[in-house]
Short mmCIF file of C-alpha atoms in Angstrom, two decimals:
data_model
loop_
_atom_site.label_atom_id
_atom_site.label_comp_id
_atom_site.label_asym_id
_atom_site.label_seq_id
_atom_site.Cartn_x
_atom_site.Cartn_y
_atom_site.Cartn_z
CA MET A 1 0.00 0.00 0.00
CA ALA A 2 1.35 3.42 -0.94
CA THR A 3 2.00 5.79 1.94
CA THR A 4 1.47 9.53 1.86
CA GLY A 5 2.18 12.63 3.90
CA GLN A 6 3.38 12.80 7.49
CA GLY A 7 0.23 11.40 9.07
CA PRO A 8 -3.53 11.45 8.48
CA LEU A 9 -3.84 15.09 9.64
CA SER A 10 -1.23 16.41 7.21
CA GLY A 11 -2.47 19.79 5.99
CA VAL A 12 -4.52 20.56 9.10
CA ARG A 13 -3.43 23.76 10.82
CA VAL A 14 -3.70 24.13 14.59
CA VAL A 15 -3.07 27.12 16.83
CA GLU A 16 -2.30 26.22 20.43
CA LEU A 17 -2.46 28.91 23.10
CA ALA A 18 0.26 27.85 25.53
CA GLY A 19 -0.87 26.22 28.73
CA ILE A 20 -0.07 23.20 30.88
CA GLY A 21 -1.29 19.63 31.14
CA PRO A 22 -4.11 18.34 28.97
CA GLY A 23 -4.14 21.15 26.38
CA PRO A 24 -0.52 20.71 25.31
CA PHE A 25 -0.91 16.93 25.31
CA ALA A 26 -3.96 17.16 23.05
CA ALA A 27 -2.05 19.47 20.70
CA MET A 28 0.88 17.02 20.74
CA LEU A 29 -1.44 14.20 19.71
CA LEU A 30 -2.73 16.27 16.79
CA ALA A 31 0.87 17.09 15.86
CA ASP A 32 1.87 13.42 16.11
CA LEU A 33 -0.92 12.65 13.63
CA GLY A 34 0.56 15.11 11.16
CA ALA A 35 -1.13 18.42 11.89
CA ASP A 36 0.92 21.63 11.64
CA VAL A 37 0.65 22.79 15.26
CA VAL A 38 1.89 26.28 16.07
CA ARG A 39 2.18 26.91 19.79
CA LEU A 40 1.83 30.51 20.92
CA ASP A 41 4.23 30.70 23.85
CA ARG A 42 4.19 33.51 26.35
CA PRO A 43 7.15 35.82 26.91
CA GLY A 44 9.26 34.94 29.91
CA GLY A 45 10.02 31.25 29.56
CA ALA A 46 8.39 27.89 30.03
CA VAL A 47 5.05 27.71 31.83
CA LEU A 48 5.95 24.59 33.84
CA GLY A 49 9.50 25.59 34.70
CA ILE A 50 10.99 22.45 33.12
CA ASP A 51 13.64 22.55 30.43
CA PRO A 52 11.70 23.23 27.19
CA ALA A 53 14.13 20.97 25.32
CA ARG A 54 12.84 18.03 27.37
CA ASP A 55 9.12 18.84 27.38
CA LEU A 56 8.02 15.98 25.15
CA THR A 57 4.43 17.24 24.96
CA ASN A 58 5.76 19.94 22.64
CA ARG A 59 7.31 17.55 20.12
CA ASN A 60 6.32 17.77 16.45
CA LYS A 61 5.17 21.37 16.98
CA ARG A 62 6.50 24.80 16.09
CA SER A 63 6.63 27.75 18.46
CA VAL A 64 6.33 31.51 18.22
CA VAL A 65 6.33 33.88 21.19
CA VAL A 66 3.26 36.10 21.32
CA ASP A 67 2.28 38.42 24.16
CA LEU A 68 -1.51 38.31 24.29
CA LYS A 69 -1.51 41.17 26.81
CA THR A 70 -0.56 43.58 24.03
CA GLU A 71 -2.54 44.75 21.00
CA GLU A 72 0.25 43.72 18.67
CA GLY A 73 0.40 40.23 20.19
CA VAL A 74 -3.37 39.77 19.82
CA ARG A 75 -3.15 40.93 16.21
CA HIS A 76 -0.48 38.35 15.44
CA ALA A 77 -2.55 35.63 17.11
CA LEU A 78 -5.65 36.54 15.15
CA ASP A 79 -3.68 36.57 11.90
CA LEU A 80 -2.82 32.93 12.61
CA VAL A 81 -6.41 32.16 13.63
CA LYS A 82 -7.64 33.36 10.23
CA ARG A 83 -5.55 30.63 8.60
CA ALA A 84 -6.16 27.85 11.15
CA ASP A 85 -8.52 24.88 11.16
CA ILE A 86 -8.41 24.31 14.92
CA LEU A 87 -7.57 26.43 17.97
CA ILE A 88 -6.89 24.94 21.40
CA GLU A 89 -6.90 26.91 24.64
CA GLY A 90 -6.93 25.83 28.29
CA TYR A 91 -7.72 29.03 30.18
CA ARG A 92 -10.38 29.44 32.84
CA PRO A 93 -13.75 30.50 31.38
CA GLY A 94 -13.70 34.15 30.29
CA VAL A 95 -9.93 34.58 30.13
CA ALA A 96 -9.62 34.12 26.35
CA GLU A 97 -12.47 36.60 25.90
CA ARG A 98 -10.72 39.18 28.09
CA LEU A 99 -7.52 38.74 26.10
CA GLY A 100 -9.37 39.38 22.84
CA VAL A 101 -9.03 35.84 21.42
CA GLY A 102 -12.33 34.36 22.53
CA PRO A 103 -14.55 32.23 20.30
CA ASP A 104 -16.83 35.05 19.14
CA VAL A 105 -13.91 37.09 17.82
CA CYS A 106 -12.16 34.08 16.28
CA LEU A 107 -15.24 32.60 14.63
CA ALA A 108 -16.16 35.98 13.19
CA LEU A 109 -12.76 36.06 11.48
CA ASN A 110 -12.83 32.37 10.52
CA PRO A 111 -16.36 30.90 10.42
CA ARG A 112 -15.10 27.34 9.86
CA LEU A 113 -12.71 27.40 12.81
CA VAL A 114 -13.02 24.66 15.43
CA TYR A 115 -12.43 26.35 18.79
CA GLY A 116 -11.39 23.74 21.36
CA ARG A 117 -11.68 24.67 25.03
CA MET A 118 -9.94 22.48 27.62
CA THR A 119 -10.92 22.95 31.26
CA GLY A 120 -11.42 20.88 34.37
CA TRP A 121 -14.91 21.98 35.36
CA GLY A 122 -16.26 23.08 31.96
CA GLN A 123 -17.45 26.41 30.63
CA ASP A 124 -20.51 26.60 32.89
CA GLY A 125 -21.82 25.35 36.21
CA PRO A 126 -21.19 26.46 39.81
CA LEU A 127 -17.52 25.42 39.78
CA ALA A 128 -16.66 26.65 36.28
CA ARG A 129 -14.46 29.52 37.45
CA ARG A 130 -12.87 27.69 40.36
CA ALA A 131 -9.26 26.51 40.34
CA GLY A 132 -8.69 22.77 40.27
CA HIS A 133 -6.45 19.90 39.30
CA ASP A 134 -6.83 16.36 38.02
CA ILE A 135 -7.31 14.84 41.47
CA ALA A 136 -10.29 17.05 42.29
CA TYR A 137 -11.98 16.40 38.95
CA ILE A 138 -11.80 12.62 39.24
CA ALA A 139 -12.78 12.82 42.91
CA LEU A 140 -16.02 14.63 42.17
CA THR A 141 -17.06 12.25 39.39
CA GLY A 142 -16.72 9.12 41.53
CA THR A 143 -13.87 7.85 39.40
CA LEU A 144 -11.24 8.25 42.13
CA SER A 145 -13.41 6.38 44.62
CA MET A 146 -12.94 3.17 42.62
CA ILE A 147 -9.13 3.12 42.72
CA GLY A 148 -7.21 1.53 45.58
CA LYS A 149 -7.66 -0.95 48.41
CA ALA A 150 -10.89 -1.16 50.38
CA GLU A 151 -9.28 -0.44 53.75
CA GLU A 152 -7.09 2.43 52.49
CA PRO A 153 -7.66 5.92 51.03
CA PRO A 154 -8.14 6.05 47.25
CA THR A 155 -4.92 5.66 45.28
CA VAL A 156 -3.85 8.60 43.14
CA PRO A 157 -3.36 7.34 39.54
CA ALA A 158 -0.83 10.07 38.64
CA ASN A 159 -2.73 12.56 36.44
CA LEU A 160 -3.47 10.06 33.70
CA VAL A 161 -7.18 9.37 34.31
CA GLY A 162 -8.33 12.98 34.54
CA ASP A 163 -6.00 15.27 32.63
CA TYR A 164 -5.12 12.96 29.77
CA ALA A 165 -7.81 10.27 29.47
CA GLY A 166 -10.79 12.36 30.54
CA GLY A 167 -9.37 15.61 29.20
CA SER A 168 -6.92 15.48 26.30
CA LEU A 169 -8.39 12.48 24.51
CA TYR A 170 -11.93 13.83 24.65
CA LEU A 171 -10.75 17.20 23.39
CA VAL A 172 -9.03 15.53 20.43
CA VAL A 173 -12.11 13.44 19.61
CA GLY A 174 -14.23 16.56 19.89
CA VAL A 175 -12.17 18.86 17.69
CA LEU A 176 -11.71 16.19 15.01
CA ALA A 177 -15.47 15.47 14.96
CA ALA A 178 -16.14 19.21 14.74
CA LEU A 179 -13.57 19.56 11.97
CA GLN A 180 -15.36 16.85 10.00
CA HIS A 181 -18.60 18.80 10.38
CA ALA A 182 -16.96 22.10 9.42
CA ARG A 183 -15.67 20.55 6.21
CA THR A 184 -18.99 19.08 5.11
CA SER A 185 -21.38 20.90 2.81
CA GLY A 186 -23.17 23.55 4.84
CA GLY A 187 -20.98 22.85 7.85
CA THR A 188 -19.68 25.56 10.14
CA GLY A 189 -17.09 26.04 12.80
CA GLN A 190 -18.08 25.70 16.44
CA VAL A 191 -16.88 25.65 20.04
CA VAL A 192 -15.90 22.33 21.64
CA ASP A 193 -16.29 22.43 25.43
CA ALA A 194 -14.09 19.60 26.71
CA ALA A 195 -14.34 19.34 30.50
CA ILE A 196 -12.29 16.80 32.44
CA VAL A 197 -15.26 16.11 34.75
CA ASP A 198 -17.36 15.17 31.73
CA GLY A 199 -14.68 12.92 30.24
CA ALA A 200 -13.77 11.26 33.54
CA ALA A 201 -17.45 10.50 34.17
CA HIS A 202 -17.89 9.17 30.64
CA LEU A 203 -14.91 6.82 31.05
CA ALA A 204 -16.85 4.99 33.77
CA THR A 205 -19.89 4.27 31.57
CA MET A 206 -19.40 0.48 31.69
CA ILE A 207 -19.01 0.57 35.47
CA HIS A 208 -22.26 2.55 35.83
CA GLY A 209 -23.97 -0.10 33.72
CA MET A 210 -22.62 -2.86 35.94
CA LEU A 211 -23.68 -0.88 39.00
CA ALA A 212 -27.23 -0.57 37.66
CA ALA A 213 -27.31 -4.29 36.86
CA GLY A 214 -26.14 -5.27 40.32
CA GLY A 215 -22.78 -6.49 39.07
CA TRP A 216 -20.72 -3.79 40.78
CA GLN A 217 -20.62 -2.72 44.41
CA ASP A 218 -20.23 0.99 45.04
CA ARG A 219 -17.26 0.51 47.30
CA ARG A 220 -13.58 0.30 46.47
CA GLY A 221 -11.65 -2.97 46.31
CA SER A 222 -14.72 -5.20 46.26
CA ASN A 223 -15.21 -5.93 42.58
CA LEU A 224 -13.88 -7.99 39.71
CA LEU A 225 -11.82 -5.20 38.13
CA ASP A 226 -10.82 -2.95 41.04
CA GLY A 227 -8.44 -5.20 42.96
CA GLY A 228 -11.13 -6.96 44.95
CA CYS A 229 -10.70 -10.12 42.91
CA PRO A 230 -7.60 -12.21 43.80
CA PHE A 231 -7.02 -13.26 40.20
CA TYR A 232 -7.06 -9.66 38.93
CA GLY A 233 -4.44 -7.70 40.83
CA THR A 234 -0.76 -7.34 41.70
CA TYR A 235 1.51 -9.38 43.94
CA ALA A 236 4.95 -8.81 45.46
CA THR A 237 7.85 -11.09 44.57
CA SER A 238 10.78 -12.12 46.74
CA ASP A 239 13.05 -9.39 45.38
CA GLY A 240 10.64 -6.51 45.92
CA GLY A 241 9.24 -6.60 42.39
CA HIS A 242 5.64 -7.19 41.42
CA MET A 243 3.64 -9.34 39.03
CA ALA A 244 0.30 -8.34 37.50
CA VAL A 245 -2.38 -11.04 37.23
CA GLY A 246 -5.43 -10.79 34.96
CA ALA A 247 -6.60 -14.40 34.74
CA LEU A 248 -10.31 -13.63 34.55
CA GLU A 249 -11.58 -16.32 32.19
CA GLU A 250 -11.68 -19.92 33.41
CA PRO A 251 -9.20 -21.37 30.84
CA PHE A 252 -6.69 -18.63 31.59
CA TYR A 253 -7.14 -19.09 35.32
CA GLU A 254 -6.53 -22.82 35.03
CA GLN A 255 -3.18 -22.14 33.34
CA PHE A 256 -2.37 -19.51 35.94
CA ALA A 257 -3.10 -21.79 38.88
CA ALA A 258 -1.14 -24.67 37.35
CA LEU A 259 1.93 -22.59 36.56
CA LEU A 260 1.82 -20.89 39.95
CA GLY A 261 1.60 -24.34 41.54
CA ILE A 262 -1.58 -23.81 43.57
CA GLN A 263 -4.16 -25.83 41.62
CA ASP A 264 -4.37 -28.53 44.29
CA ARG A 265 -4.86 -26.21 47.26
CA ALA A 266 -6.52 -23.08 45.89
CA PRO A 267 -10.01 -22.26 47.24
CA ASP A 268 -12.88 -22.13 44.76
CA ARG A 269 -12.39 -18.94 42.72
CA ASN A 270 -16.12 -18.70 42.08
CA ASP A 271 -16.87 -18.20 45.77
CA PRO A 272 -16.29 -14.51 46.64
CA GLY A 273 -16.54 -15.50 50.30
CA ARG A 274 -13.20 -17.30 49.91
CA TRP A 275 -11.44 -14.62 47.85
CA GLU A 276 -9.32 -13.41 50.76
CA GLU A 277 -8.21 -16.97 51.44
CA LEU A 278 -7.33 -17.40 47.74
CA ARG A 279 -5.47 -14.07 47.75
CA THR A 280 -3.33 -15.24 50.65
CA VAL A 281 -2.43 -18.47 48.83
CA VAL A 282 -1.50 -16.58 45.66
CA ALA A 283 0.50 -13.94 47.56
CA GLU A 284 2.47 -16.52 49.52
CA ARG A 285 3.39 -18.37 46.34
CA PHE A 286 4.53 -15.25 44.45
CA ALA A 287 6.65 -14.22 47.42
CA GLN A 288 8.78 -17.35 47.02
CA ARG A 289 10.50 -16.31 43.77
CA THR A 290 11.89 -13.21 42.10
CA ARG A 291 10.11 -11.20 39.46
CA ALA A 292 12.48 -12.49 36.79
CA GLU A 293 11.86 -16.08 37.81
CA TRP A 294 8.09 -15.70 37.68
CA THR A 295 8.34 -13.88 34.36
CA GLU A 296 10.14 -16.89 32.94
CA VAL A 297 7.51 -19.26 34.34
CA PHE A 298 4.63 -17.43 32.66
CA GLU A 299 6.47 -16.47 29.46
CA GLY A 300 4.67 -17.63 26.31
CA THR A 301 1.50 -18.75 28.10
CA ASP A 302 -2.12 -17.55 28.18
CA ALA A 303 -2.15 -17.23 31.95
CA CYS A 304 -2.43 -13.44 31.58
CA VAL A 305 0.44 -12.65 33.94
CA ALA A 306 3.04 -9.94 33.34
CA PRO A 307 5.87 -8.31 35.29
CA VAL A 308 5.20 -4.78 36.53
CA LEU A 309 7.92 -2.77 34.79
CA SER A 310 9.15 0.70 35.70
CA LEU A 311 9.12 3.63 33.29
CA ARG A 312 12.81 3.08 32.53
CA GLU A 313 12.43 -0.67 32.13
CA ALA A 314 9.40 -0.64 29.81
CA PRO A 315 11.17 0.45 26.59
CA HIS A 316 13.46 -2.57 26.81
CA HIS A 317 10.74 -5.22 26.99
CA PRO A 318 11.11 -7.49 23.93
CA HIS A 319 7.52 -7.01 22.73
CA LEU A 320 7.57 -3.23 23.08
CA ALA A 321 11.01 -3.08 21.49
CA ALA A 322 9.85 -5.21 18.55
CA ARG A 323 6.87 -2.91 17.96
CA SER A 324 8.94 0.26 18.52
CA THR A 325 6.39 1.33 21.11
CA TYR A 326 9.13 3.60 22.41
CA VAL A 327 11.49 5.54 20.18
CA GLU A 328 14.54 7.70 20.66
CA HIS A 329 14.70 11.14 19.11
CA GLY A 330 17.29 13.77 19.88
CA GLY A 331 18.69 11.66 22.68
CA LEU A 332 15.30 11.38 24.44
CA THR A 333 13.54 8.03 24.83
CA GLN A 334 9.79 8.57 24.53
CA PRO A 335 6.52 6.83 23.67
CA ALA A 336 6.02 6.64 19.91
CA PRO A 337 2.97 8.31 18.36
CA ALA A 338 -0.18 6.18 18.54
CA PRO A 339 -2.27 4.74 17.01
CA ARG A 340 -0.72 3.46 13.77
CA PHE A 341 -1.88 4.00 10.21
CA SER A 342 -1.19 1.83 7.17
CA ALA A 343 -1.42 4.55 4.50
CA THR A 344 -0.42 7.65 6.46
CA PRO A 345 2.26 6.57 8.97
CA VAL A 346 3.10 8.81 11.90
CA SER A 347 6.43 9.48 13.58
CA VAL A 348 8.36 11.78 15.87
CA ARG A 349 9.47 14.32 13.27
CA SER A 350 11.00 16.94 15.55
CA GLY A 351 11.93 17.40 19.19
CA PRO A 352 10.21 19.70 21.66
CA ALA A 353 9.54 23.13 20.16
CA LEU A 354 11.65 25.77 21.90
CA PRO A 355 9.75 29.00 22.67
CA GLY A 356 9.96 31.38 19.72
CA ALA A 357 12.36 29.23 17.71
CA ASP A 358 10.10 28.89 14.68
CA ALA A 359 8.96 32.46 14.08
CA GLU A 360 10.62 32.70 10.67
CA SER A 361 9.29 29.42 9.28
CA VAL A 362 5.77 29.98 10.61
CA ALA A 363 5.73 33.52 9.25
CA ALA A 364 6.60 32.18 5.80
CA ASP A 365 4.41 29.05 5.80
CA TRP A 366 1.32 30.71 7.26
CA ASP A 367 1.88 34.01 5.43
CA VAL A 368 2.00 36.12 8.60
CA PRO A 369 5.01 38.40 7.99
CA GLY A 370 4.58 40.23 11.31
CA LEU A 371 5.80 37.20 13.22
CA ARG A 372 9.34 37.52 11.89
CA GLY A 373 12.13 38.41 14.23
CA LYS A 374 11.53 40.28 17.43
CA GLU A 375 8.09 41.39 16.35
CA ALA A 376 6.83 37.97 17.41
CA THR A 377 7.18 38.99 21.05
CA GLY A 378 4.48 41.60 20.59
#
């Protein structure tokens, strides 16, 4: 099959108003898929305070520095907006409007623009203008309540469930769906209100269905998929490592029990009243060998057991290495773009965009001469 372009979004132009967290990650995903993403960085350095050369969420993008607190900076931003297909911003509600780059102004200049808004609480509601972070968003939606052991406080799942799963991914789905509409006959641009609370709630749709059907208890660590089940969880090994077990189906469990060496003394797995007894048997057995030894035991089987690898270990796993799930670019090991496309392959084309480094090329490619040189600072 012939391949074309630099990804399925080649030719799509995106303006990203610099922020932190889910907005930049969403813009990175669009850039990974081939979109020409221009990040409008603020004067004064990186927002997060990390070395911009190592901020992987800004890979495959270009950067210009624009001061939206000045008339000249707003003018430069709107010149880019006129030529864009998508805009992404992650301010609190009303901030973009006060800066002069809100959706009314932008859509008046570019009626087919997709204006993507990334927030935690959403554009309306009692909490809309309140500060917040991932942990509060997933707490309020009930999502956090499901994670962790029954007798302990909920476990914080980094900021993956809220910011990136409930936020970034829903924003990307939203702006691409809106772009499809804008490009159809009679279609128009529109505003996409992507709120982390909405996405985090939506992620739990299956669980809500199970809850309604009586197949899920509304308490942590008591269910098939939340660590309550002894054959779906993690266990410590003799060397301080851990193994992950997901032997849900009967045939897989039979292999698991046989390879673990507990088939003759394991309590009935179908009796939840004996789950704690079964968990103790499994835990005691795993504690007798190292992680490497257990990995070898389960290698090549359908027992659904895997070693729990660290961030630095993961890129070296044979399967992930064979698939190039991680790649190295500019001396930085990083997750490769995903998903994969047969006709329009994606790749890491450039390292993290340094603030203001691409003013000349963006000025030429987008036909916005005012961005050249120091004028880009507004």
